[in-house]
PDB file of C-alpha atoms in Angstrom:
ATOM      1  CA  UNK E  26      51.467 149.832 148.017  1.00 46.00           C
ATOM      2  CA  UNK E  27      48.537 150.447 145.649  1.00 51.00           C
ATOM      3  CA  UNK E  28      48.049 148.277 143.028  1.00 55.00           C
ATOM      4  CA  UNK E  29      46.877 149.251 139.608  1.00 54.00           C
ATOM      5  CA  UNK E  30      45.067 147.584 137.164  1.00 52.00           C
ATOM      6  CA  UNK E  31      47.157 146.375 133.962  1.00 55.00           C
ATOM      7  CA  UNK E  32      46.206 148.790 130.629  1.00 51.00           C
ATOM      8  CA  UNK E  33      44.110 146.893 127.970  1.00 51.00           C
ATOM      9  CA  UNK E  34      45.705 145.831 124.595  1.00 54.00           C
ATOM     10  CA  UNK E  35      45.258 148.223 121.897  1.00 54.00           C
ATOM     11  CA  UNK E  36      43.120 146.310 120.439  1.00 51.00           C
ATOM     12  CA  UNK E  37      40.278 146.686 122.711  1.00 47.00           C
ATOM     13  CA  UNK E  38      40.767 150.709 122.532  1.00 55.00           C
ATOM     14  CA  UNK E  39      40.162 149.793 118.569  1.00 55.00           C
ATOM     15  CA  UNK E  40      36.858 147.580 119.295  1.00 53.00           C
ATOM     16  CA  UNK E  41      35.669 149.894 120.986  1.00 54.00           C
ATOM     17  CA  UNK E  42      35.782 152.692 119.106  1.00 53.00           C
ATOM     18  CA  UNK E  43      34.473 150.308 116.333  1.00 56.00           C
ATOM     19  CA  UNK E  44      31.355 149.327 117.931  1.00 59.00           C
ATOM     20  CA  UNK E  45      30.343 153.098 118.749  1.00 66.00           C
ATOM     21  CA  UNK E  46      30.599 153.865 115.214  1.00 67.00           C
ATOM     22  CA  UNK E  47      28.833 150.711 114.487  1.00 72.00           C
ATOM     23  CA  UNK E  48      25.813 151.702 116.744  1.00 79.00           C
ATOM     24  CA  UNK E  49      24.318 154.306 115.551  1.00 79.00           C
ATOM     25  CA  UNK E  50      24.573 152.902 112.316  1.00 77.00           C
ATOM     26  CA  UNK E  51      22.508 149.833 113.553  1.00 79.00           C
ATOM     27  CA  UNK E  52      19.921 152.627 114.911  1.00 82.00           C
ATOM     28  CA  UNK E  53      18.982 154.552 111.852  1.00 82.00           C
ATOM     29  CA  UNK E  54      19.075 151.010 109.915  1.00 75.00           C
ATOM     30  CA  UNK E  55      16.721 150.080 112.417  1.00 78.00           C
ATOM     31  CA  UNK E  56      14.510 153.563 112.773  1.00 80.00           C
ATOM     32  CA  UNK E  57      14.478 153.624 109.131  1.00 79.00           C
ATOM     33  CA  UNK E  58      13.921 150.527 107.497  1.00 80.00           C
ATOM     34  CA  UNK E  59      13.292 147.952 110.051  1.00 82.00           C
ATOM     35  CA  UNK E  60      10.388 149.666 112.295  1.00 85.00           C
ATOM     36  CA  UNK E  61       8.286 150.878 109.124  1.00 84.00           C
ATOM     37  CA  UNK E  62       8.929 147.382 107.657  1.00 84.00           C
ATOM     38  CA  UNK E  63       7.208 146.056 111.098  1.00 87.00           C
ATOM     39  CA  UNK E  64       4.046 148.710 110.990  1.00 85.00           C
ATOM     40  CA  UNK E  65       3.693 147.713 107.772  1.00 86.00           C
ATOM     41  CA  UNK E  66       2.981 144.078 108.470  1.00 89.00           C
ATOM     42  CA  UNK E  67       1.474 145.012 111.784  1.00 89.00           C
ATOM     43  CA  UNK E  68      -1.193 147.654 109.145  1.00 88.00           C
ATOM     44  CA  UNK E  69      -1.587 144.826 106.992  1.00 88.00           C
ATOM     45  CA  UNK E  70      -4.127 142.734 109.379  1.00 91.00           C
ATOM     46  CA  UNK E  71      -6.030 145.650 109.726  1.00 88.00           C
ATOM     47  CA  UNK E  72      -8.531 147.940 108.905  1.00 88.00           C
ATOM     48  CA  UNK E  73      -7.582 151.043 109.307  1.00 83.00           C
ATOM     49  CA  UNK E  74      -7.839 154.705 108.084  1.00 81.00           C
ATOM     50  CA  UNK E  75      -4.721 156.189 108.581  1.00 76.00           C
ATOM     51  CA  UNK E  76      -6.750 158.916 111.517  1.00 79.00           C
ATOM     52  CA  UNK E  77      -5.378 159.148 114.704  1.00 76.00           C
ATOM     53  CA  UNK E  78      -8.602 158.905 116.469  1.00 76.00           C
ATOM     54  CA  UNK E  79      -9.680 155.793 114.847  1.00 79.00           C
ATOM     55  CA  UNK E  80      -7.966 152.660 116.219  1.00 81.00           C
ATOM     56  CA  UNK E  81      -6.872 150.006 113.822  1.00 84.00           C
ATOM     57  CA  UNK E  82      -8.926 147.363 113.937  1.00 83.00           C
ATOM     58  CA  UNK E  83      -8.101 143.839 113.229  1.00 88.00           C
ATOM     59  CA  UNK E  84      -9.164 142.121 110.329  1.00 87.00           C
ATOM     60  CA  UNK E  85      -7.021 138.967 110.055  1.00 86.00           C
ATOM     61  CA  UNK E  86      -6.024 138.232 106.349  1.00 89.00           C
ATOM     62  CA  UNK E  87      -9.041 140.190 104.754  1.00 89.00           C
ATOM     63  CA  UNK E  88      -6.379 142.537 103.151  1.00 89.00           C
ATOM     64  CA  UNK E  89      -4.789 139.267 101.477  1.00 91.00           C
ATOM     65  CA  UNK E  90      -7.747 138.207 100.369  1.00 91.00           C
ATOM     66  CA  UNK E  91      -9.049 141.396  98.600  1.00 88.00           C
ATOM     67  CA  UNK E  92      -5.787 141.334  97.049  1.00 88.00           C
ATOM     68  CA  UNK E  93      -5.649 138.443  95.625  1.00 89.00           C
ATOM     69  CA  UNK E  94      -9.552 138.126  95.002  1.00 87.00           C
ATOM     70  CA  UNK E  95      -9.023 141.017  93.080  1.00 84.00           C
ATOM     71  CA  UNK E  96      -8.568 141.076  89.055  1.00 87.00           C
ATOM     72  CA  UNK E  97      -7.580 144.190  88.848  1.00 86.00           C
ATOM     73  CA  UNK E  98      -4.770 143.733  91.827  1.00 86.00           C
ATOM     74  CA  UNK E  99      -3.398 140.364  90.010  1.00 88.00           C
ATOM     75  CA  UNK E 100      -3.335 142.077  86.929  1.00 90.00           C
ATOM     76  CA  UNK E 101      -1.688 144.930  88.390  1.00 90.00           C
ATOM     77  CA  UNK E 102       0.563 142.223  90.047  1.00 90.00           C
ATOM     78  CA  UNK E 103       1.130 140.600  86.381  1.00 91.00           C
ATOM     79  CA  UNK E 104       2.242 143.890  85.092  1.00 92.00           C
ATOM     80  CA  UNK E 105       4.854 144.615  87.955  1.00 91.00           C
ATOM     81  CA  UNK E 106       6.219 141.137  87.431  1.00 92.00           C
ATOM     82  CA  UNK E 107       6.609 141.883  83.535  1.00 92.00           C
ATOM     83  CA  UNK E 108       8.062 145.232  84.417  1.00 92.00           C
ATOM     84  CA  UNK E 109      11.048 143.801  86.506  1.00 92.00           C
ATOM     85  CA  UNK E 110      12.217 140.473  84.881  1.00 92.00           C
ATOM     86  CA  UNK E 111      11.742 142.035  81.201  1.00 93.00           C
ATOM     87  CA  UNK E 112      13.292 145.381  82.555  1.00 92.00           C
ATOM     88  CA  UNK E 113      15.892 143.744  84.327  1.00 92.00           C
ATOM     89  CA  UNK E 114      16.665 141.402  81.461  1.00 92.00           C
ATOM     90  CA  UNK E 115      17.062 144.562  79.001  1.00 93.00           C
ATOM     91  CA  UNK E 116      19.025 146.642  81.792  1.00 92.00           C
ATOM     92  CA  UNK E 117      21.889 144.185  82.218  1.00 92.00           C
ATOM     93  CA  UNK E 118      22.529 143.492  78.535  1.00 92.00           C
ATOM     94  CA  UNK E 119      22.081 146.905  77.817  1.00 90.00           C
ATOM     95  CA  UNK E 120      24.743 147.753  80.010  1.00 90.00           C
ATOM     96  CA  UNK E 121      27.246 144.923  79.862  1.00 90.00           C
ATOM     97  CA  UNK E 122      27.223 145.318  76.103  1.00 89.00           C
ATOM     98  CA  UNK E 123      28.272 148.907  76.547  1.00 88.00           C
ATOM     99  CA  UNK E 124      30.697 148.376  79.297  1.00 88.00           C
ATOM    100  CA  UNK E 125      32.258 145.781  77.043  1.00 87.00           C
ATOM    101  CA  UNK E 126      32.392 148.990  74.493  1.00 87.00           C
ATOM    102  CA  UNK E 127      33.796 151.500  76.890  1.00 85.00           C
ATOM    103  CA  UNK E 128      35.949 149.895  79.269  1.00 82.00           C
ATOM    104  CA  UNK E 129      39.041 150.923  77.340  1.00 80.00           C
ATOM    105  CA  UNK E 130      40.224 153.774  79.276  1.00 75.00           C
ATOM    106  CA  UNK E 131      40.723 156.489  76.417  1.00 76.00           C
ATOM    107  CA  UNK E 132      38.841 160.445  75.728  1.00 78.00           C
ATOM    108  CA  UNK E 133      35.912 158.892  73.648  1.00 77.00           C
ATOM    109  CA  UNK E 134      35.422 155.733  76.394  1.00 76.00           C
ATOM    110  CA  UNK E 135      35.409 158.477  78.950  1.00 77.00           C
ATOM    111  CA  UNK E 136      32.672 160.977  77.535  1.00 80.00           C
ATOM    112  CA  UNK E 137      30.739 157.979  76.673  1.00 78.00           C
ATOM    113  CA  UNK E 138      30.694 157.166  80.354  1.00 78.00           C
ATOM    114  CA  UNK E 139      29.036 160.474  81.296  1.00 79.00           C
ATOM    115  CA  UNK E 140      26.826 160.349  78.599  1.00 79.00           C
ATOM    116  CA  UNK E 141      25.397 156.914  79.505  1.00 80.00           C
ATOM    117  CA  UNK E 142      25.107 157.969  82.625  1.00 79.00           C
ATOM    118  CA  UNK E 143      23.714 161.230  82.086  1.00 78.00           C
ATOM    119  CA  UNK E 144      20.031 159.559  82.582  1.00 80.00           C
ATOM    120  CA  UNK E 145      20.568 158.237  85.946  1.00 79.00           C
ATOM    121  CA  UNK E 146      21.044 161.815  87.134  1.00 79.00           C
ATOM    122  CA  UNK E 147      17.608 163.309  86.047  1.00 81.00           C
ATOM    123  CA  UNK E 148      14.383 162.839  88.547  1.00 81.00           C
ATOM    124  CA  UNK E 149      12.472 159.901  87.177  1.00 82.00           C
ATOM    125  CA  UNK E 150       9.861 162.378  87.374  1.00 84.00           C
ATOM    126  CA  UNK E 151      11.670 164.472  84.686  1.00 86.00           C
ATOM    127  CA  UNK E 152      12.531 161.346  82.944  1.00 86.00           C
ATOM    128  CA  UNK E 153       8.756 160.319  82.460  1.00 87.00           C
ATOM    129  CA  UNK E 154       7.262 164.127  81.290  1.00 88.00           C
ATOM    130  CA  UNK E 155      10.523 164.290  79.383  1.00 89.00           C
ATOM    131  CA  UNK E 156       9.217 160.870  77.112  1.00 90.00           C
ATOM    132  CA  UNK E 157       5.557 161.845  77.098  1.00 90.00           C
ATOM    133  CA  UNK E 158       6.739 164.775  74.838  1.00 90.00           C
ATOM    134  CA  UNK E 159       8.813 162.492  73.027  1.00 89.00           C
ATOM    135  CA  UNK E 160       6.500 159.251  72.440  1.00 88.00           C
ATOM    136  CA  UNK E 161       3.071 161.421  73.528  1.00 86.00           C
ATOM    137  CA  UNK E 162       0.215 161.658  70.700  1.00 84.00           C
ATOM    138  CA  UNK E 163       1.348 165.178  70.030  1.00 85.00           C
ATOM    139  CA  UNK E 164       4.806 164.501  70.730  1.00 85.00           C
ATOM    140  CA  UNK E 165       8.157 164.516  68.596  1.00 89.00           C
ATOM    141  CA  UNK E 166       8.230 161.446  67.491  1.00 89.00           C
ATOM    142  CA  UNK E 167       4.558 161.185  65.713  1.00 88.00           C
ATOM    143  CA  UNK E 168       4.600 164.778  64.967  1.00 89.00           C
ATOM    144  CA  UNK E 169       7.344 164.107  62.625  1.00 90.00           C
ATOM    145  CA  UNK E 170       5.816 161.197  61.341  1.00 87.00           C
ATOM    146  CA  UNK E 171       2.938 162.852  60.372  1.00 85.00           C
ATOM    147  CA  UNK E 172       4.651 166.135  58.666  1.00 86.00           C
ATOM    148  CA  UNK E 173       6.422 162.708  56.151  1.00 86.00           C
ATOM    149  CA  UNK E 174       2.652 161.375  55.784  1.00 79.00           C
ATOM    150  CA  UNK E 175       3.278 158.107  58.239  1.00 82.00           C
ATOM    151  CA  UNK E 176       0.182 157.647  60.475  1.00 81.00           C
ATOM    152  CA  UNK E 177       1.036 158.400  64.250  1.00 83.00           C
ATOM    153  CA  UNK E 178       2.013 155.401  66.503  1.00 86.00           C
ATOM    154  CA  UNK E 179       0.187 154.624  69.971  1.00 88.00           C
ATOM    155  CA  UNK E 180       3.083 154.703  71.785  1.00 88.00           C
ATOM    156  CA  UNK E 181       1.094 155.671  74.922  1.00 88.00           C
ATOM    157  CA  UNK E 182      -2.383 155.636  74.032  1.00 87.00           C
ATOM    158  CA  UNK E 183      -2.325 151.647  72.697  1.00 89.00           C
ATOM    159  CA  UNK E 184      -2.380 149.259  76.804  1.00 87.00           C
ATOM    160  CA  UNK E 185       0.488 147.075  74.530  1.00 87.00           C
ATOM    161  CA  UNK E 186       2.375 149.825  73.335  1.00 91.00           C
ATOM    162  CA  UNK E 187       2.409 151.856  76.361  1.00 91.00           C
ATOM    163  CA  UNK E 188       3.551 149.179  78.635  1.00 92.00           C
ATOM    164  CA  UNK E 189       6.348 148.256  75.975  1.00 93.00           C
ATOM    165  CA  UNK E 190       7.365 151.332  75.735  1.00 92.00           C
ATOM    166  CA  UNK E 191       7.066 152.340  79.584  1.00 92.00           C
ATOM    167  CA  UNK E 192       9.648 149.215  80.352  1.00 92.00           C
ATOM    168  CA  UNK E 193      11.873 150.842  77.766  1.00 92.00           C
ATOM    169  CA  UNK E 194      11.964 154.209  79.304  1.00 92.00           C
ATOM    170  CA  UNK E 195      12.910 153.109  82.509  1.00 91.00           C
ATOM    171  CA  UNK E 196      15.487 150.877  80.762  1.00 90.00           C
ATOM    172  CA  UNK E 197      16.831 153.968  79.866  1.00 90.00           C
ATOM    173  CA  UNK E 198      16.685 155.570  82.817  1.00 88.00           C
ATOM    174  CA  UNK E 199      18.275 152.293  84.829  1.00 86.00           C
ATOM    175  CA  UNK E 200      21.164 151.289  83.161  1.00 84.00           C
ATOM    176  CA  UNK E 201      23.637 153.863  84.168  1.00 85.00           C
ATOM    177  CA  UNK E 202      24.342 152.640  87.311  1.00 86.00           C
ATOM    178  CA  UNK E 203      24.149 149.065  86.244  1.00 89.00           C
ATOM    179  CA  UNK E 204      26.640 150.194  83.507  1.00 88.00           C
ATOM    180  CA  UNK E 205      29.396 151.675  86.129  1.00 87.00           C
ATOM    181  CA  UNK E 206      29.174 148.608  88.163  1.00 88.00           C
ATOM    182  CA  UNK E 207      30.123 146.103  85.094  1.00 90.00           C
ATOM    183  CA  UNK E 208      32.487 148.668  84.150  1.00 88.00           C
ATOM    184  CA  UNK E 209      34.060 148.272  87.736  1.00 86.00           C
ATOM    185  CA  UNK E 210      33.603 144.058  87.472  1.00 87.00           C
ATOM    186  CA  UNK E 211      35.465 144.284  84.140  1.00 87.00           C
ATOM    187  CA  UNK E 212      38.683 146.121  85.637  1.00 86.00           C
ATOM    188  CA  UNK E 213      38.525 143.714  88.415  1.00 83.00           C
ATOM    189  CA  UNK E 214      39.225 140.647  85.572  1.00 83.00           C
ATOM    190  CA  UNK E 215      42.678 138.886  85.994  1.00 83.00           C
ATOM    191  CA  UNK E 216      44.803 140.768  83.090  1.00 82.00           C
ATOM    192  CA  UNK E 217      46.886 137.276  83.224  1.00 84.00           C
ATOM    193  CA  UNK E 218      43.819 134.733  82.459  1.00 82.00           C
ATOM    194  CA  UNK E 219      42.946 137.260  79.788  1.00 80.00           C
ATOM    195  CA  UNK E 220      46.813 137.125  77.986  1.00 81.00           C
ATOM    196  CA  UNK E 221      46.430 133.180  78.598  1.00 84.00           C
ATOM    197  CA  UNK E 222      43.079 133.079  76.853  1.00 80.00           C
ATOM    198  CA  UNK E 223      45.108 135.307  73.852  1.00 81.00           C
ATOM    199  CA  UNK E 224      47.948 132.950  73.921  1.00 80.00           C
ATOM    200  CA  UNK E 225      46.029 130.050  73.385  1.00 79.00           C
ATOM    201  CA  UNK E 226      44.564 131.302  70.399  1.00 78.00           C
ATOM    202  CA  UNK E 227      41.159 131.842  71.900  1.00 76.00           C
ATOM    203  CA  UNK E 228      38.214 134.405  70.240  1.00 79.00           C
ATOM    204  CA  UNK E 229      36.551 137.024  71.592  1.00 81.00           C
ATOM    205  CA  UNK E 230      33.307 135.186  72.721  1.00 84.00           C
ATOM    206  CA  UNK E 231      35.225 132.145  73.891  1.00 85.00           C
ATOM    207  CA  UNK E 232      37.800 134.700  76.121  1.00 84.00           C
ATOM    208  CA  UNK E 233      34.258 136.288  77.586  1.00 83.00           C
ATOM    209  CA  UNK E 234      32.073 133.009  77.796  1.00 82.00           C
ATOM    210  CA  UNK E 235      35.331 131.313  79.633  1.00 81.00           C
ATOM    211  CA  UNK E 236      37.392 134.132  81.505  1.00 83.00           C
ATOM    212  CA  UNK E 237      35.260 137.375  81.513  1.00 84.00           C
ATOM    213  CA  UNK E 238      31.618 136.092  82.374  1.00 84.00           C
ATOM    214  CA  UNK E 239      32.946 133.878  85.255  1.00 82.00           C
ATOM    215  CA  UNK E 240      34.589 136.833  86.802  1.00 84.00           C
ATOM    216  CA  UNK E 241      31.996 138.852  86.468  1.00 85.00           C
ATOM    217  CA  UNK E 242      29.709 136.374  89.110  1.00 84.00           C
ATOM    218  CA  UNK E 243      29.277 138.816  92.096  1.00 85.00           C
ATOM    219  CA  UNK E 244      29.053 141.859  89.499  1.00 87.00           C
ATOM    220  CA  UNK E 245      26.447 140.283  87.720  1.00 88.00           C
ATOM    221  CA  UNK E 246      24.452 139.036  91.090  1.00 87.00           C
ATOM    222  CA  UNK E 247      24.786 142.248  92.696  1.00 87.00           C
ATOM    223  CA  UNK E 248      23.417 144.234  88.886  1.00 89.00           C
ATOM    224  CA  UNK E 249      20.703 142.028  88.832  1.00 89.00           C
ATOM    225  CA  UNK E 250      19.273 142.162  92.168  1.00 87.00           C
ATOM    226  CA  UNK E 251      19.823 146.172  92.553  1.00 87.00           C
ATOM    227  CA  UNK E 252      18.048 146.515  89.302  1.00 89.00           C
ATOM    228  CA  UNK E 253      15.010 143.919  90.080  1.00 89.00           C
ATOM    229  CA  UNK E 254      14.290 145.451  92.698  1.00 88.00           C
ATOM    230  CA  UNK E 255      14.491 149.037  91.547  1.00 88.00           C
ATOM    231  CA  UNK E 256      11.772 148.325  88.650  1.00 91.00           C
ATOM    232  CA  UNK E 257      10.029 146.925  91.722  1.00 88.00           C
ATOM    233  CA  UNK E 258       9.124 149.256  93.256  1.00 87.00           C
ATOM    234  CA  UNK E 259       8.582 151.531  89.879  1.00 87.00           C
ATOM    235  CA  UNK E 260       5.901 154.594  90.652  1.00 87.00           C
ATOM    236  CA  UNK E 261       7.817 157.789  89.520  1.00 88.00           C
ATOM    237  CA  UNK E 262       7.985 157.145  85.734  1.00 89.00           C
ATOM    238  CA  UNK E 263       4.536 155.510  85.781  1.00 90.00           C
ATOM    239  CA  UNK E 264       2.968 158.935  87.341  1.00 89.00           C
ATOM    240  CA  UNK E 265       4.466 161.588  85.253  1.00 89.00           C
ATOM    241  CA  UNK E 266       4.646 158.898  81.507  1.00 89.00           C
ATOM    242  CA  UNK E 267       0.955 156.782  81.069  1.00 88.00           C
ATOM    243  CA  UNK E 268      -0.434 157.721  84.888  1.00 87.00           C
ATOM    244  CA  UNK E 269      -1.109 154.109  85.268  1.00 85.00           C
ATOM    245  CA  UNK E 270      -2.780 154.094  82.026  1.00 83.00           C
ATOM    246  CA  UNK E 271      -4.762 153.376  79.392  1.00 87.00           C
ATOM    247  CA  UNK E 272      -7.310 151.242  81.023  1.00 83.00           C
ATOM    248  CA  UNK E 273      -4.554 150.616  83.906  1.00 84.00           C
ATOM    249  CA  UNK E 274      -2.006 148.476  81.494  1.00 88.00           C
ATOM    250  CA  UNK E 275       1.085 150.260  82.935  1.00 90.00           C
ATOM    251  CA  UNK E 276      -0.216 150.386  86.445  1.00 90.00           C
ATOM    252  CA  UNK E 277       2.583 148.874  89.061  1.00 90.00           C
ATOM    253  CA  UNK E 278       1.941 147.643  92.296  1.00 89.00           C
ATOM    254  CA  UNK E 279       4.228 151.102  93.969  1.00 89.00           C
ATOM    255  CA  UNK E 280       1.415 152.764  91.653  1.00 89.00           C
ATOM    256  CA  UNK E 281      -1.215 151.604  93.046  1.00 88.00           C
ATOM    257  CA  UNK E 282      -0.354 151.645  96.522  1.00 87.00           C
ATOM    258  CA  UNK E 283       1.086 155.521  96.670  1.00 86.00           C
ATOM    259  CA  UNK E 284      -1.631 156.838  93.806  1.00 85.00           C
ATOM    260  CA  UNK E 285      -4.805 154.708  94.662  1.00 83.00           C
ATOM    261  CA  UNK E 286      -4.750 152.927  97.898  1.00 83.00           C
ATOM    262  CA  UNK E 287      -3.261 155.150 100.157  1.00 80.00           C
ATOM    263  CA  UNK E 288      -5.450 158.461  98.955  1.00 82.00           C
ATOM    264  CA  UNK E 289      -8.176 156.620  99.652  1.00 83.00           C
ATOM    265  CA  UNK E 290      -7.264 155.946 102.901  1.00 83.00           C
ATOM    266  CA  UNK E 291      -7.118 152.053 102.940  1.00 85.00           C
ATOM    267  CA  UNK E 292      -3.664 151.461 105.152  1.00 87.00           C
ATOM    268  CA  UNK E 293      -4.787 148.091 105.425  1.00 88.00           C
ATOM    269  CA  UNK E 294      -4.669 147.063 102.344  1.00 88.00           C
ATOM    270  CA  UNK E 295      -2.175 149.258 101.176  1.00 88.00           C
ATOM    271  CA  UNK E 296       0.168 147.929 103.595  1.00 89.00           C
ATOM    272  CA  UNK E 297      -0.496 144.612 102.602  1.00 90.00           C
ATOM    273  CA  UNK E 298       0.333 145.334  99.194  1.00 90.00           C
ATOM    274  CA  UNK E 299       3.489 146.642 100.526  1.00 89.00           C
ATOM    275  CA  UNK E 300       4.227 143.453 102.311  1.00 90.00           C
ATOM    276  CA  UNK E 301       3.582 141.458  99.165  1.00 90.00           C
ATOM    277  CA  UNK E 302       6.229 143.884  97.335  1.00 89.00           C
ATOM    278  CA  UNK E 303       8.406 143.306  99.783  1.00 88.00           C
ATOM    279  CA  UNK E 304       8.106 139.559  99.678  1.00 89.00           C
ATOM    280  CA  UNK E 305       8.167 139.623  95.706  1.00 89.00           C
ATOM    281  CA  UNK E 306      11.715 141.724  96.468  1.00 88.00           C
ATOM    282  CA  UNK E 307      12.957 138.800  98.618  1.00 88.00           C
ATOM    283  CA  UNK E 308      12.350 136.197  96.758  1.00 88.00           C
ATOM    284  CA  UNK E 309      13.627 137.698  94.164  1.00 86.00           C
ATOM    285  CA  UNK E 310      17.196 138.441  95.796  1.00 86.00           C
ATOM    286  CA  UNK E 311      17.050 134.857  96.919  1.00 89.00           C
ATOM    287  CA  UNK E 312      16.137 133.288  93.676  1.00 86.00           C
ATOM    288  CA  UNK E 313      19.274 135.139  91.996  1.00 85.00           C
ATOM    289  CA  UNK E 314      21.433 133.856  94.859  1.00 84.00           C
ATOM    290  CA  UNK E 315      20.568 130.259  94.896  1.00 85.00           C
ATOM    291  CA  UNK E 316      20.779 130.439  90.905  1.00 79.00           C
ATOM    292  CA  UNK E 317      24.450 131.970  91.098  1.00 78.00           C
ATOM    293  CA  UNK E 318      25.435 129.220  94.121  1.00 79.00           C
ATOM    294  CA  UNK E 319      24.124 126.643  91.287  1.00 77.00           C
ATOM    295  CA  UNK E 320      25.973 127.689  88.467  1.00 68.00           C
ATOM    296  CA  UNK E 321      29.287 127.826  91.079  1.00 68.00           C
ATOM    297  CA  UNK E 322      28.734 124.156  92.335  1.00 66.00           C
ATOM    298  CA  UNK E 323      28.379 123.031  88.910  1.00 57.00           C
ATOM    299  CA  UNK E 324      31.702 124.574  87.729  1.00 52.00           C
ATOM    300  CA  UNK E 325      33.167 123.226  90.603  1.00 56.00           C
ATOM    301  CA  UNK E 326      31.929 119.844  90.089  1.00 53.00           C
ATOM    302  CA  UNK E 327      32.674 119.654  86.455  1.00 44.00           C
ATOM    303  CA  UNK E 328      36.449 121.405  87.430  1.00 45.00           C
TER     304      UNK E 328
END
């Protein structure tokens, strides 16, 4: 009598099926973000032109060291650090103040949503020629001020002005998402901590600082990272706003890397710029981590 072989579980029909969805999801991770990550590195101990006929040829940490022998790279480093922890800073206040405003789920709360989040949706391209006729020399803004007999302001034209005012632009441009993400924390607060914190007689600040803001951990981790990182890697708004400018005060590292190193053909060093972005991203990611893991153990340890 033949024998047959006993069916598998269920459950392994299910695992399987799970891991070939799950592969070729590891693949394009891996095609798209892992292998240029690797070239990159790999570009960064070179010299190289970026021409197929030339082989790359190594150059050890030569890259690093124009880099950061380099005045105009640190200060271009300076910049991009002021960009993201000032722009960051603004962009999460920004937008849990408003999602504190809107997250009562009424007709005005609900066109204020789309509004806020109206500049999210534009090209960062658009968003930048879109301020340069606002804030520009000839632009609204000092046009008016000159038809009421104010002198113009330097909005773009002054290297502190321009960068002040390029951080707020891409506030602006930034906070939407941030703002739909607190939004989505602030529905996920327990409704019953909140009617405790009422019952107990306790204010508005002291309900946030005591039941909101701890709930809002992972909302606020995740905001703050996403955003860091996105004012990063800033290029778009720098192009089409101040072009890097005036006298490079507004240039980021992603600016300097896609507009100047890269058309002039130094891979090297452009990817090694790359690999410090990508470094300042990390540690940046990590340092919010470890700071939130902090603040946890502490309220454990004073609980």
């Amino acid at each position: 009598m033949e024998r047959t072989s006993p069916a598998k579980p269920r459950g392994w029909r299910n695992a399987g099926v799970g891991v070939s969805m799950f592969i070729p999801a590891v693949l394009i991770y891996v095609a798209l973000l892992v292998v240029p990550v690797i070239y990159a590195f790999y570009y960064s101990f070179t010299e190289y032109n970026g021409f197929p006929t030339r082989v790359p040829e190594f150059v050890g940490l030569d890259n690093y060291r124009t880099i950061f022998g380099s005045t105009d790279m640190t200060d271009t480093m300076v910049i991009t650090a002021v960009v993201a922890v000032v722009g960051a800073v603004l962009v999460n206040l920004a937008a849990l103040g408003l999602a504190l405003l809107l997250q009562r789920t009424n007709r005005f709360n609900t066109f204020g949503r789309v509004v806020m989040f109206y500049p999210h949706v534009l090209s960062a391209l658009v968003v930048g020629f879109l301020w340069q006729a606002v804030l520009g020399p000839q632009g609204v803004v000092n046009t008016m001020l000159e038809k009421v007999g104010t002198d113009s302001l330097p909005f773009l034209s002054d290297p502190d002005w321009a960068l002040w005012s390029m951080i707020l632009v891409i506030v602006w441009s930034l906070f939407g998402v941030q703002l739909i993400l607190y939004l989505a924390g602030l529905q996920a607060v327990p409704a019953d901590l909140l009617e405790a914190a009422r019952i107990d007689g306790a204010g508005r600040w002291r309900t946030f600082r005591a039941v909101t803001w701890p709930s809002l951990a992972s909302t606020v981790t995740v905001a703050v990272i996403t955003s860091g990182i996105s004012l990063l890697k800033t290029y778009d708004v720098v192009v089409s706003l101040t072009g890097g400018g005036p006298a490079g005060s507004t240039k980021t590292l992603a600016y300097s890397i896609l507009a100047v190193s890269f058309p002039q053909r130094n891979i090297g060093v452009a990817s090694a710029q790359a690999v410090v972005l990508i470094l300042a991203a990390a540690v940046l990611a990590i340092t919010v981590l470890v700071l939130r893991k902090r603040a946890e153990d502490d309220a454990e340890s004073i609980g």
